[in-house]
PDB file of N, CA and C in Angstrom:
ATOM      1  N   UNK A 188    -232.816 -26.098  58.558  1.00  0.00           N
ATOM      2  CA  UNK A 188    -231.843 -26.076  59.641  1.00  0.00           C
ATOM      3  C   UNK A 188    -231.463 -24.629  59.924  1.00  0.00           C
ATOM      4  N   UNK A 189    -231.630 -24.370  61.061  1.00  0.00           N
ATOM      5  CA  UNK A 189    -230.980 -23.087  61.817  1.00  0.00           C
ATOM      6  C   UNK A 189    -229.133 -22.804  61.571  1.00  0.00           C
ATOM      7  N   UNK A 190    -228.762 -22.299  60.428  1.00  0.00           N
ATOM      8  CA  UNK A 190    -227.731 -22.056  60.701  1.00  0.00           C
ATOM      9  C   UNK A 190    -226.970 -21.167  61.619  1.00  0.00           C
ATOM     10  N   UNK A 191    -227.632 -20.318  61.857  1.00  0.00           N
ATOM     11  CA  UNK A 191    -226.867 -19.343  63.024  1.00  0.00           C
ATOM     12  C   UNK A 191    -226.350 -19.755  63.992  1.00  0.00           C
ATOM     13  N   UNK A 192    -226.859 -21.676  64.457  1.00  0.00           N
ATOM     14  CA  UNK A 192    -226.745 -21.613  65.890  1.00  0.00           C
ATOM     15  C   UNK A 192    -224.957 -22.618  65.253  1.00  0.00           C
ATOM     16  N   UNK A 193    -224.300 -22.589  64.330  1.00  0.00           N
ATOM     17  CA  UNK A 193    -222.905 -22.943  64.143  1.00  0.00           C
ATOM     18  C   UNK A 193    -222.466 -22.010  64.670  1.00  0.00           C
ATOM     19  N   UNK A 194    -222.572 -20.329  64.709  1.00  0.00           N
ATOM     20  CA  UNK A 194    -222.025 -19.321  64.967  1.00  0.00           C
ATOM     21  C   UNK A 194    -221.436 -19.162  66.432  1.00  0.00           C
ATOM     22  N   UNK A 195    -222.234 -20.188  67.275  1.00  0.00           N
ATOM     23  CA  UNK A 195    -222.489 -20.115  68.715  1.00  0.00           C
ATOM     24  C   UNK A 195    -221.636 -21.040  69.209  1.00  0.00           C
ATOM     25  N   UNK A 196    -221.200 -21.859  68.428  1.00  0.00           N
ATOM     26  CA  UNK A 196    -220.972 -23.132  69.326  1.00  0.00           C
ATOM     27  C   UNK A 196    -218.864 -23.305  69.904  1.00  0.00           C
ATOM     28  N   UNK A 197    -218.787 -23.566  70.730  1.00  0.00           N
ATOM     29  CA  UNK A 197    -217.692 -23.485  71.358  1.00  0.00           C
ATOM     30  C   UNK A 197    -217.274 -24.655  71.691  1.00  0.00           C
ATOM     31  N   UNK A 198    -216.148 -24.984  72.351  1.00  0.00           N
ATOM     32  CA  UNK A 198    -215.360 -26.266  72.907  1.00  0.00           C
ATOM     33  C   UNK A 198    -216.441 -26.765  73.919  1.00  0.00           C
ATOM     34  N   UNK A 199    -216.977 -28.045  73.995  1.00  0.00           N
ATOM     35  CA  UNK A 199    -217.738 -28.701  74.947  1.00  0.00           C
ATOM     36  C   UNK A 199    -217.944 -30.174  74.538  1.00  0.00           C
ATOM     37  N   UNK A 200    -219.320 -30.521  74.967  1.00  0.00           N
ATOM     38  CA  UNK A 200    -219.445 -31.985  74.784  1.00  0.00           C
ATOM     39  C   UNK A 200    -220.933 -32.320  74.140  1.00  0.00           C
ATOM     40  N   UNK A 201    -220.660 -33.396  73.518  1.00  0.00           N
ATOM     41  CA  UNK A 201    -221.455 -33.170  72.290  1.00  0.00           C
ATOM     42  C   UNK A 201    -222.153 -35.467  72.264  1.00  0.00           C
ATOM     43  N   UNK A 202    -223.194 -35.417  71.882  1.00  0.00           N
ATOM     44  CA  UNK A 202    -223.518 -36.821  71.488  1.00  0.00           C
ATOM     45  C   UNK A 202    -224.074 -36.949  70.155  1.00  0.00           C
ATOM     46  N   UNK A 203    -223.017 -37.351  69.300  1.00  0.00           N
ATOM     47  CA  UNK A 203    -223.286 -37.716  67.477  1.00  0.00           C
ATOM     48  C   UNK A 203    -223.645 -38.997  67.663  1.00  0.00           C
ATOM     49  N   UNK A 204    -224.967 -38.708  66.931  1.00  0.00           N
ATOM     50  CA  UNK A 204    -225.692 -40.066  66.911  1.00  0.00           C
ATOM     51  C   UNK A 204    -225.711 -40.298  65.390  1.00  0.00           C
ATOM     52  N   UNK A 205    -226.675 -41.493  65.254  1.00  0.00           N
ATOM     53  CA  UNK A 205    -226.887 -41.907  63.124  1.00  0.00           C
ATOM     54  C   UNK A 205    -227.751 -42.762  63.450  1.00  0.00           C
ATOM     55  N   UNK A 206    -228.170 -43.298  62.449  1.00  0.00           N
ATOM     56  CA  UNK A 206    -229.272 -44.211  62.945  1.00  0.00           C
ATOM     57  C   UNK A 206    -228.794 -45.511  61.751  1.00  0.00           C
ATOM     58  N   UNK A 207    -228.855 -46.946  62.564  1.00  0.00           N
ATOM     59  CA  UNK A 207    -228.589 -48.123  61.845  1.00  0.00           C
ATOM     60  C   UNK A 207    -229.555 -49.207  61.556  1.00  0.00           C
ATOM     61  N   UNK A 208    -230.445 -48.536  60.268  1.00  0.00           N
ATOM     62  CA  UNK A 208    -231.339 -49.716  59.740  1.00  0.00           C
ATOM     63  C   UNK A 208    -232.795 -48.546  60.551  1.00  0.00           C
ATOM     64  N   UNK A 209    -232.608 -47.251  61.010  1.00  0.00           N
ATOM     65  CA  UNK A 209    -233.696 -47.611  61.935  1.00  0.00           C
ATOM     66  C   UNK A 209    -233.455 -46.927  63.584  1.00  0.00           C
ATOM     67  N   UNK A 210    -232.211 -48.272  63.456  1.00  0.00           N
ATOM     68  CA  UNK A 210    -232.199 -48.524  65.649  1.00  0.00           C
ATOM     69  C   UNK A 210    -231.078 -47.233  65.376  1.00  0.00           C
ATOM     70  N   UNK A 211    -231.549 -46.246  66.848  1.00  0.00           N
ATOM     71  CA  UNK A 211    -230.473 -44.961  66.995  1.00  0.00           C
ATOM     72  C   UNK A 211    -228.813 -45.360  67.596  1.00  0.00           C
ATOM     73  N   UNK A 212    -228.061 -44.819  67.185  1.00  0.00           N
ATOM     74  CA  UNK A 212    -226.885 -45.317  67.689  1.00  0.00           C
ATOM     75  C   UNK A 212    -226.203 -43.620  68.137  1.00  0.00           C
ATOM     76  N   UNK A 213    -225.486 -44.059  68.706  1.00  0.00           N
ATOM     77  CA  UNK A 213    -224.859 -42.660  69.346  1.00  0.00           C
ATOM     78  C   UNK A 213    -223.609 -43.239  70.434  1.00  0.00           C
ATOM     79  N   UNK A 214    -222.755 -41.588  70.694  1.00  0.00           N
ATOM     80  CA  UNK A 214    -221.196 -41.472  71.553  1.00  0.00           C
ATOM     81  C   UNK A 214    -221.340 -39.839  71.697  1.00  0.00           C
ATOM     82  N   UNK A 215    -220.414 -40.238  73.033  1.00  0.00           N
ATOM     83  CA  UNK A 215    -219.780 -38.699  73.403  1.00  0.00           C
ATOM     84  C   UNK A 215    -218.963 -38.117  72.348  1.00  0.00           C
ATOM     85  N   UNK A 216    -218.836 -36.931  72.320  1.00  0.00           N
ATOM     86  CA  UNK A 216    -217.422 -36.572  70.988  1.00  0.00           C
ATOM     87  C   UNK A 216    -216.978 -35.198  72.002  1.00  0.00           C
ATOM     88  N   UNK A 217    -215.934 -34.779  72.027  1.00  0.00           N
ATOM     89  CA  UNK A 217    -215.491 -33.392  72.472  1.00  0.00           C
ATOM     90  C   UNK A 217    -215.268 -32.805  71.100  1.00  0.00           C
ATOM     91  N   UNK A 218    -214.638 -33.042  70.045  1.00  0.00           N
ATOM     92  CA  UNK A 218    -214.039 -32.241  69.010  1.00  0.00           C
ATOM     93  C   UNK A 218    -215.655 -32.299  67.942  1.00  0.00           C
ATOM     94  N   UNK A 219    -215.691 -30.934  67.823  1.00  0.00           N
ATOM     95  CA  UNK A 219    -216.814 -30.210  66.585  1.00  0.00           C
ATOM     96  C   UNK A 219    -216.423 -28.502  65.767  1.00  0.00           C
ATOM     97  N   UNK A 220    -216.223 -28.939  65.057  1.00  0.00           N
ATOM     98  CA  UNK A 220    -215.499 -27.845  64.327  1.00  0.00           C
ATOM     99  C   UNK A 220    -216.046 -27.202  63.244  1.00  0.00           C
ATOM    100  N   UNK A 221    -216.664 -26.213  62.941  1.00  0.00           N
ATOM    101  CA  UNK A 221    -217.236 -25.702  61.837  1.00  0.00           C
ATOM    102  C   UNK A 221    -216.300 -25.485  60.883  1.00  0.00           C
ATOM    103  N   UNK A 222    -216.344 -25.883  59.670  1.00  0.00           N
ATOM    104  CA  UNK A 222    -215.382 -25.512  58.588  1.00  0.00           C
ATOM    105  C   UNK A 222    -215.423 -24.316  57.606  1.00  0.00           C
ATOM    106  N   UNK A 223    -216.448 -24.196  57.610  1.00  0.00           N
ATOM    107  CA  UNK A 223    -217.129 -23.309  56.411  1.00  0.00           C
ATOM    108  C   UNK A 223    -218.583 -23.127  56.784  1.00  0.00           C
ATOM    109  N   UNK A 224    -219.229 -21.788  56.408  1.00  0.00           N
ATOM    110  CA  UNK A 224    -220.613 -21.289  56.708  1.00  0.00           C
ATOM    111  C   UNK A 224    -221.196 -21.346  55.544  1.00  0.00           C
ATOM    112  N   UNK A 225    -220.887 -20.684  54.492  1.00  0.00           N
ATOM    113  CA  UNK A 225    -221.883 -21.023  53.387  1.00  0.00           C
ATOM    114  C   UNK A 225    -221.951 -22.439  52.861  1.00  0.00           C
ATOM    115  N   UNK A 226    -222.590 -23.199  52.623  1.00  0.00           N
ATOM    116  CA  UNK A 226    -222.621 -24.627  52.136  1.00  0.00           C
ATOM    117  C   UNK A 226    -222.371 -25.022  53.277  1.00  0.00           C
ATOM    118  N   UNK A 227    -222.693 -25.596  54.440  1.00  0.00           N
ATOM    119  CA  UNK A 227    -221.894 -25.709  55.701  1.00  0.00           C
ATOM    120  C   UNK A 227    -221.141 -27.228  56.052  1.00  0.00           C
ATOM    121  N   UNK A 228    -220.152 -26.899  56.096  1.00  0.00           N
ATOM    122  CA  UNK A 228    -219.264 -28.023  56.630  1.00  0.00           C
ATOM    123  C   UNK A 228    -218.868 -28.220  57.692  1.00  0.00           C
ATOM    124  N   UNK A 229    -218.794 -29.451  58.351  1.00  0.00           N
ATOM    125  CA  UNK A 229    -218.533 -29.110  59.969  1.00  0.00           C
ATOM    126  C   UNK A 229    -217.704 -30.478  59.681  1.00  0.00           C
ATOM    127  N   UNK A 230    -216.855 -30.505  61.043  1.00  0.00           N
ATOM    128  CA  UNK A 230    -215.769 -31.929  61.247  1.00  0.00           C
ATOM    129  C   UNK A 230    -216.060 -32.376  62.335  1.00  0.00           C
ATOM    130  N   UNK A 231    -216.074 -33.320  62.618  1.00  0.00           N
ATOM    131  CA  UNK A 231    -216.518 -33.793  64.277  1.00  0.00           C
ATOM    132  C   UNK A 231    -215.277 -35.306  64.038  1.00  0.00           C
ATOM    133  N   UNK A 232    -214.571 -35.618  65.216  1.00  0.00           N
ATOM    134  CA  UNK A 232    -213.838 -36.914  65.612  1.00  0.00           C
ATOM    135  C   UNK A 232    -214.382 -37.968  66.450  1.00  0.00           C
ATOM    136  N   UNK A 233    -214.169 -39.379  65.995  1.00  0.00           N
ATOM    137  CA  UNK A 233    -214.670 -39.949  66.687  1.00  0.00           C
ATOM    138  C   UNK A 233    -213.424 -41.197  66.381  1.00  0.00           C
ATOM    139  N   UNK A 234    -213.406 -42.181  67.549  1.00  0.00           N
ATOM    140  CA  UNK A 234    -212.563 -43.533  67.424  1.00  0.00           C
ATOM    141  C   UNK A 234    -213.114 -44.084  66.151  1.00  0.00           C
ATOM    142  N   UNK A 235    -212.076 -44.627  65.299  1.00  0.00           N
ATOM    143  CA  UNK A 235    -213.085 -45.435  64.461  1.00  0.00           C
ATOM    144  C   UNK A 235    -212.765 -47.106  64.605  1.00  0.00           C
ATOM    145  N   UNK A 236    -212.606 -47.407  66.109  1.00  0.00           N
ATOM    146  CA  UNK A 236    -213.584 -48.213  66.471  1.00  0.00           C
ATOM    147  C   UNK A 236    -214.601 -48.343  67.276  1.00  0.00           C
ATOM    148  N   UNK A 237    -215.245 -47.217  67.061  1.00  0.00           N
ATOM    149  CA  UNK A 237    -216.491 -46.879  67.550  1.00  0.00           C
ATOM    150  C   UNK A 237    -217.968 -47.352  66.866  1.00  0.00           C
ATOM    151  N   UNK A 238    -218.502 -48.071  67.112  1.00  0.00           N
ATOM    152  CA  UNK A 238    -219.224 -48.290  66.650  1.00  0.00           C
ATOM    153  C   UNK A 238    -220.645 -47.447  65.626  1.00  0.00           C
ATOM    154  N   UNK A 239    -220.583 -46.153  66.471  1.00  0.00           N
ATOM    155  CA  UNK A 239    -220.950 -45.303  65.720  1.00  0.00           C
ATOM    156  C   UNK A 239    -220.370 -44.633  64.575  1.00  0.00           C
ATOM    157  N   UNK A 240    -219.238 -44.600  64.380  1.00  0.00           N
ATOM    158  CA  UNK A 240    -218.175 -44.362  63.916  1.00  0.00           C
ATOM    159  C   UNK A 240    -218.561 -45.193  62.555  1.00  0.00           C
ATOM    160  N   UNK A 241    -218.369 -46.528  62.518  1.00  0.00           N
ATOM    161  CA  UNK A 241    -218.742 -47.635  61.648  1.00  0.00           C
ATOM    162  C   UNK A 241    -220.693 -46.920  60.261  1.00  0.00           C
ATOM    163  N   UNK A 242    -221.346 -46.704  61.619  1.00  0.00           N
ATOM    164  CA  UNK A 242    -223.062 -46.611  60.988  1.00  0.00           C
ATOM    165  C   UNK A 242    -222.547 -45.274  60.475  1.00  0.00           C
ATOM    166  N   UNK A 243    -221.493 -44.154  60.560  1.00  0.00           N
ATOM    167  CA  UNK A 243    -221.529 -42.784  59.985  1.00  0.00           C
ATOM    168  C   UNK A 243    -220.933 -43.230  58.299  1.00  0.00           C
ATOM    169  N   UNK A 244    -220.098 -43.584  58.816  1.00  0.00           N
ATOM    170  CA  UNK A 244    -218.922 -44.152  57.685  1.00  0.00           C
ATOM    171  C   UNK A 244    -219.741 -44.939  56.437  1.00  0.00           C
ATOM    172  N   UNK A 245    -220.605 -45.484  56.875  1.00  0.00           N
ATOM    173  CA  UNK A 245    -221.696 -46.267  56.394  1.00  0.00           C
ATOM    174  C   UNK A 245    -222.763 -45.821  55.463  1.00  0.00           C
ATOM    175  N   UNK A 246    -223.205 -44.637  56.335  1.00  0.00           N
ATOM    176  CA  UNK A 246    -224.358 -43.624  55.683  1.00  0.00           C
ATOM    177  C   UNK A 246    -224.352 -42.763  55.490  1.00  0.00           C
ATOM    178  N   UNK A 247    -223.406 -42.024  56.180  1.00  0.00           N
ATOM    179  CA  UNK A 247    -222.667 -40.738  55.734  1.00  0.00           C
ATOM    180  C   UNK A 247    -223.953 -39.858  56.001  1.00  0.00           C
ATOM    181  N   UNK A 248    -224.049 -39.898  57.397  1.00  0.00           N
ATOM    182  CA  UNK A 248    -225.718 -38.545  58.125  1.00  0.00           C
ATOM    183  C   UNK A 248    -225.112 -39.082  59.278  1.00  0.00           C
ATOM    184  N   UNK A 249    -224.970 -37.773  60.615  1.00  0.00           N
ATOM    185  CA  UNK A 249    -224.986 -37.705  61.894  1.00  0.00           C
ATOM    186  C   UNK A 249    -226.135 -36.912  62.422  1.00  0.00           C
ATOM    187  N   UNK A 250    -226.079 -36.690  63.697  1.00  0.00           N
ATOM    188  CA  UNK A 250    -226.969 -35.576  64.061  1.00  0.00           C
ATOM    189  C   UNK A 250    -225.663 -35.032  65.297  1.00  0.00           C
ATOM    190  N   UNK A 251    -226.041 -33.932  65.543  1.00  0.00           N
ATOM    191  CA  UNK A 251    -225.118 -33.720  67.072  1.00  0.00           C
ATOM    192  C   UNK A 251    -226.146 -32.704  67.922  1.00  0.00           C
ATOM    193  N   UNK A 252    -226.013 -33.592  69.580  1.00  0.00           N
ATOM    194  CA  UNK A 252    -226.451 -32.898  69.927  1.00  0.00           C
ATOM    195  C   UNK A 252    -225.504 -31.791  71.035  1.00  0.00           C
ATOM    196  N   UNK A 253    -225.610 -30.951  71.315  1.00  0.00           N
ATOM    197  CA  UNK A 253    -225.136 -29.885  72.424  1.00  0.00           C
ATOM    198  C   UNK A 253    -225.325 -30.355  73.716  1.00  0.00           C
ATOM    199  N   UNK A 254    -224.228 -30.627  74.736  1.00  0.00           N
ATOM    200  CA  UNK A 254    -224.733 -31.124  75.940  1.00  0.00           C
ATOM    201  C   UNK A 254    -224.471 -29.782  76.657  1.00  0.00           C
ATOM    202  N   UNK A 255    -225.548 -29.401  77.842  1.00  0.00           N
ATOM    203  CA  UNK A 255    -225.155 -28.325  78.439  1.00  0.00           C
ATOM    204  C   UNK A 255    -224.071 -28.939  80.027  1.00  0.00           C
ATOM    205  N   UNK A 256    -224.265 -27.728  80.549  1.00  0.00           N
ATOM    206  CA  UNK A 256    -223.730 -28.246  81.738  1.00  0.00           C
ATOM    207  C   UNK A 256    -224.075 -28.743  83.111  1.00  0.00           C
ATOM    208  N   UNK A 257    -225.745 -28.415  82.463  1.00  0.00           N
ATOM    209  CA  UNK A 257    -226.763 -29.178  83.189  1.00  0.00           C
ATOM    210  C   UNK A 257    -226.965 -30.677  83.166  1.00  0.00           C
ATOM    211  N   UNK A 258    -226.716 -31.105  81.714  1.00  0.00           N
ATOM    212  CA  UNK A 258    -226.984 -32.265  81.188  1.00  0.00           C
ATOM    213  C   UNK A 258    -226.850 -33.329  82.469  1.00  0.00           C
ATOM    214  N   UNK A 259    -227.941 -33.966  82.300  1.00  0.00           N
ATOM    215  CA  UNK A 259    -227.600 -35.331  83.688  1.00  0.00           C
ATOM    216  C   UNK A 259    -226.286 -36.234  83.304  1.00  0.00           C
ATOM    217  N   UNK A 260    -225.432 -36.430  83.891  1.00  0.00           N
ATOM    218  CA  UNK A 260    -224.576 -37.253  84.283  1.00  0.00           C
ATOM    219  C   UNK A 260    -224.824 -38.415  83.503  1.00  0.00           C
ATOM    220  N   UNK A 261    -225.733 -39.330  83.853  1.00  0.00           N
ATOM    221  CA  UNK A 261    -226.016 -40.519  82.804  1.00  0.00           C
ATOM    222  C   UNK A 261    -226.395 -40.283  81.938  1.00  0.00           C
ATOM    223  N   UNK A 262    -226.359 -39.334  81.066  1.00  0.00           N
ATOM    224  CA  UNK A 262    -226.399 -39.420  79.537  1.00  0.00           C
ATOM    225  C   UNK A 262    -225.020 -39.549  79.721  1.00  0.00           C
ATOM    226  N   UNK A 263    -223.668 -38.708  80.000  1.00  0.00           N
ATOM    227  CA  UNK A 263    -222.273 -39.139  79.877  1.00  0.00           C
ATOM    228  C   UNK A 263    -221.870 -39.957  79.906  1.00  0.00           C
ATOM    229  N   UNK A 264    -222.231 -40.992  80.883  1.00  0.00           N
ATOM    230  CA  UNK A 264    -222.021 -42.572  81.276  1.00  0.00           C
ATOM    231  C   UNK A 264    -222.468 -43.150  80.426  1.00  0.00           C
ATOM    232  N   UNK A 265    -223.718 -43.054  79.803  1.00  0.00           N
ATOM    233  CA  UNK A 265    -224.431 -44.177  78.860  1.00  0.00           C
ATOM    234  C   UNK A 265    -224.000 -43.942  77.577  1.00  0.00           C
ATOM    235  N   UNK A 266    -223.941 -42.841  76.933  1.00  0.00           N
ATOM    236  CA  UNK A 266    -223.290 -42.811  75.708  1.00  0.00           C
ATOM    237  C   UNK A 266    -221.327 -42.449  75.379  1.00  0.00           C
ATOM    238  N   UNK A 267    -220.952 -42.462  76.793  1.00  0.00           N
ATOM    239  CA  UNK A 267    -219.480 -42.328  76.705  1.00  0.00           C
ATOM    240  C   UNK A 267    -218.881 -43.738  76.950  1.00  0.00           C
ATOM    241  N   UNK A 268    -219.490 -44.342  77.765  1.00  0.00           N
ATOM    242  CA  UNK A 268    -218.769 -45.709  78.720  1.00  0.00           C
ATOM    243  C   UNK A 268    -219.707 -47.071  78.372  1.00  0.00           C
ATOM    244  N   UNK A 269    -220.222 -46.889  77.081  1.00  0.00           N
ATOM    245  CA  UNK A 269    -221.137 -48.074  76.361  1.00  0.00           C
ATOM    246  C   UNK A 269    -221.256 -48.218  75.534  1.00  0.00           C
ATOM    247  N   UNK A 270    -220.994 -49.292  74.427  1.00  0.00           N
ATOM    248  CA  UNK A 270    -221.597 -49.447  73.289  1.00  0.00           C
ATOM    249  C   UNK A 270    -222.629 -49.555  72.339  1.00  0.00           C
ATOM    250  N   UNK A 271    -222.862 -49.005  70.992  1.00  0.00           N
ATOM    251  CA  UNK A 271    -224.470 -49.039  70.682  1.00  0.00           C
ATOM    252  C   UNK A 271    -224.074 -50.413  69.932  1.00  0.00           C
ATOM    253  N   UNK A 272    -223.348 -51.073  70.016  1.00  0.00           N
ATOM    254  CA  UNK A 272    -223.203 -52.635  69.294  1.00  0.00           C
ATOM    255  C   UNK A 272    -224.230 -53.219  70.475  1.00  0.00           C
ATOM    256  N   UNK A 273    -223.918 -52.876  71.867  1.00  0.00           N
ATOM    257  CA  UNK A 273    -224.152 -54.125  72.656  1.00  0.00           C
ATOM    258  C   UNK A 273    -225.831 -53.407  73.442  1.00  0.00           C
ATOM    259  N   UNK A 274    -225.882 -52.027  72.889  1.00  0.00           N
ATOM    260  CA  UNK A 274    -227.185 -51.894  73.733  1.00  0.00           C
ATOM    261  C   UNK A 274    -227.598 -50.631  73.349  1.00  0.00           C
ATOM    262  N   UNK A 275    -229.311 -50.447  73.171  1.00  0.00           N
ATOM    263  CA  UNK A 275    -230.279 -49.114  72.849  1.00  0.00           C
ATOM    264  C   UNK A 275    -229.477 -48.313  73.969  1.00  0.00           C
ATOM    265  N   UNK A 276    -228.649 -47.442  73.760  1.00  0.00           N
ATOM    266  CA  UNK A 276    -228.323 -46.220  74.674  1.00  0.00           C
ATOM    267  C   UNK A 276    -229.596 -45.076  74.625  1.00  0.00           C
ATOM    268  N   UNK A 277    -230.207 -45.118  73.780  1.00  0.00           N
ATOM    269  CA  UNK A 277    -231.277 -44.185  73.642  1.00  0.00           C
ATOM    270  C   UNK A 277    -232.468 -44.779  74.491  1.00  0.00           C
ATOM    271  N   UNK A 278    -232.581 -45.828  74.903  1.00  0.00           N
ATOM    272  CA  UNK A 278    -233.772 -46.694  75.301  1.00  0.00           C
ATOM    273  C   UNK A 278    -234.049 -45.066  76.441  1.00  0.00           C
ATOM    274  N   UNK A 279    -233.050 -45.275  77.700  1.00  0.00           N
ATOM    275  CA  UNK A 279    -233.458 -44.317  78.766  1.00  0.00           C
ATOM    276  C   UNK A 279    -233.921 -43.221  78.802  1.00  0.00           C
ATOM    277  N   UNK A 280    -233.389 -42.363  78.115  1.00  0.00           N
ATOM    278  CA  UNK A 280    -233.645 -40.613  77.789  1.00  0.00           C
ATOM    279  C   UNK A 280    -235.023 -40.304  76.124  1.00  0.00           C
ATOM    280  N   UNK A 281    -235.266 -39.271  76.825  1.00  0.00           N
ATOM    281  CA  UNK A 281    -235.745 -38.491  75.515  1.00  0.00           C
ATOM    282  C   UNK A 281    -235.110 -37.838  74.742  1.00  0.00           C
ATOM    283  N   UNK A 282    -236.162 -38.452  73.545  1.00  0.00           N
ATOM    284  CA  UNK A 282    -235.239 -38.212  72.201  1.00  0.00           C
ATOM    285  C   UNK A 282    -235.950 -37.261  71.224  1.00  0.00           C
ATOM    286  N   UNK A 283    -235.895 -37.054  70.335  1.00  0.00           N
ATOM    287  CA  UNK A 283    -236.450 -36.968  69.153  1.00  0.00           C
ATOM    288  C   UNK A 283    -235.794 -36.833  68.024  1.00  0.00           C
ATOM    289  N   UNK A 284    -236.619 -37.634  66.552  1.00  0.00           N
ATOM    290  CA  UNK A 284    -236.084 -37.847  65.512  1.00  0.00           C
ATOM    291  C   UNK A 284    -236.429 -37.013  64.809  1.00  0.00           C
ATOM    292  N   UNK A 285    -235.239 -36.787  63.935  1.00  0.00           N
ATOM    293  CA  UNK A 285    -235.875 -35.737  62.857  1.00  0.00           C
ATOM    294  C   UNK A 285    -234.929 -35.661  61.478  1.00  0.00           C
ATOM    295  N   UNK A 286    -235.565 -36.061  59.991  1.00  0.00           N
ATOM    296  CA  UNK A 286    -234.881 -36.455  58.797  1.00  0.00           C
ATOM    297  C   UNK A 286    -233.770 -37.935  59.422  1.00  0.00           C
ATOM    298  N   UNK A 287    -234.992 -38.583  60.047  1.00  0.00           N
ATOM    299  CA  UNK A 287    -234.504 -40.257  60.284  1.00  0.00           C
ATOM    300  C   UNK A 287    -232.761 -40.474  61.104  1.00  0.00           C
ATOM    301  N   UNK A 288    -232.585 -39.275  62.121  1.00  0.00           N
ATOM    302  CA  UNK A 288    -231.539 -39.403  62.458  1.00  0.00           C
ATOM    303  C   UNK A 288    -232.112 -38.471  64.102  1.00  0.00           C
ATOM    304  N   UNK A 289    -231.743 -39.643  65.214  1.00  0.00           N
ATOM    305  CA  UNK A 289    -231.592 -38.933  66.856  1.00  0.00           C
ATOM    306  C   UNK A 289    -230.793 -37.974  67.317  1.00  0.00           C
ATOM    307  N   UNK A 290    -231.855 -37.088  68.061  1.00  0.00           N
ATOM    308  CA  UNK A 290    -231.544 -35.776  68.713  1.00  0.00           C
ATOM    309  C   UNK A 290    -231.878 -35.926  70.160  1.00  0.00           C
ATOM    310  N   UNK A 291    -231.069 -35.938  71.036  1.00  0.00           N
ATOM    311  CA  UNK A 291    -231.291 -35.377  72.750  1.00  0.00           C
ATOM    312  C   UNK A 291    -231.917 -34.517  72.551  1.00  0.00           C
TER     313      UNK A 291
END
């Protein structure tokens, strides 16, 4: 893992995903907070009745990705205003996996 790019990162919008059994699950998050650089710790918030929320709590591995300000619109809609209980939010967009956990 690239640590430098914690160094970079600022107030924005972000999609923490985990993966359940497998199937990718993911949400919008605004709050990501680096805690510490050596050993690296980071904090990220989420509802915890979020369903993603539930698969983190669970397995204890996220991924996050960086949304720019390019980012299309329906990624916001699909992973802000939907549940991964009730549906593949990942089905639409490209992804890629990497150490068994989804990346935009």
């Amino acid at each position: 893992m690239d640590l430098t790019v914690l160094f970079q990162i600022s107030y924005g919008m972000y999609v923490v995903g985990a993966s359940d059994n497998g199937r990718p699950v993911g949400c919008v998050i605004n709050t990501f907070n680096q805690i510490t650089s050596e050993n690296p710790i980071v904090a990220i918030c989420l509802n915890r009745d979020n369903y993603t929320y539930d698969v983190i709590k669970r397995t204890g591995r996220f991924s996050l990705s960086i949304l720019s300000e390019e980012t299309n619109p329906n990624v916001i809609a699909v992973f802000g205003f939907s549940s991964s209980r009730e549906k593949d939010k990942y089905e639409r967009f490209d992804y890629d996996v990497k150490d068994g956990l989804p990346y935009l």
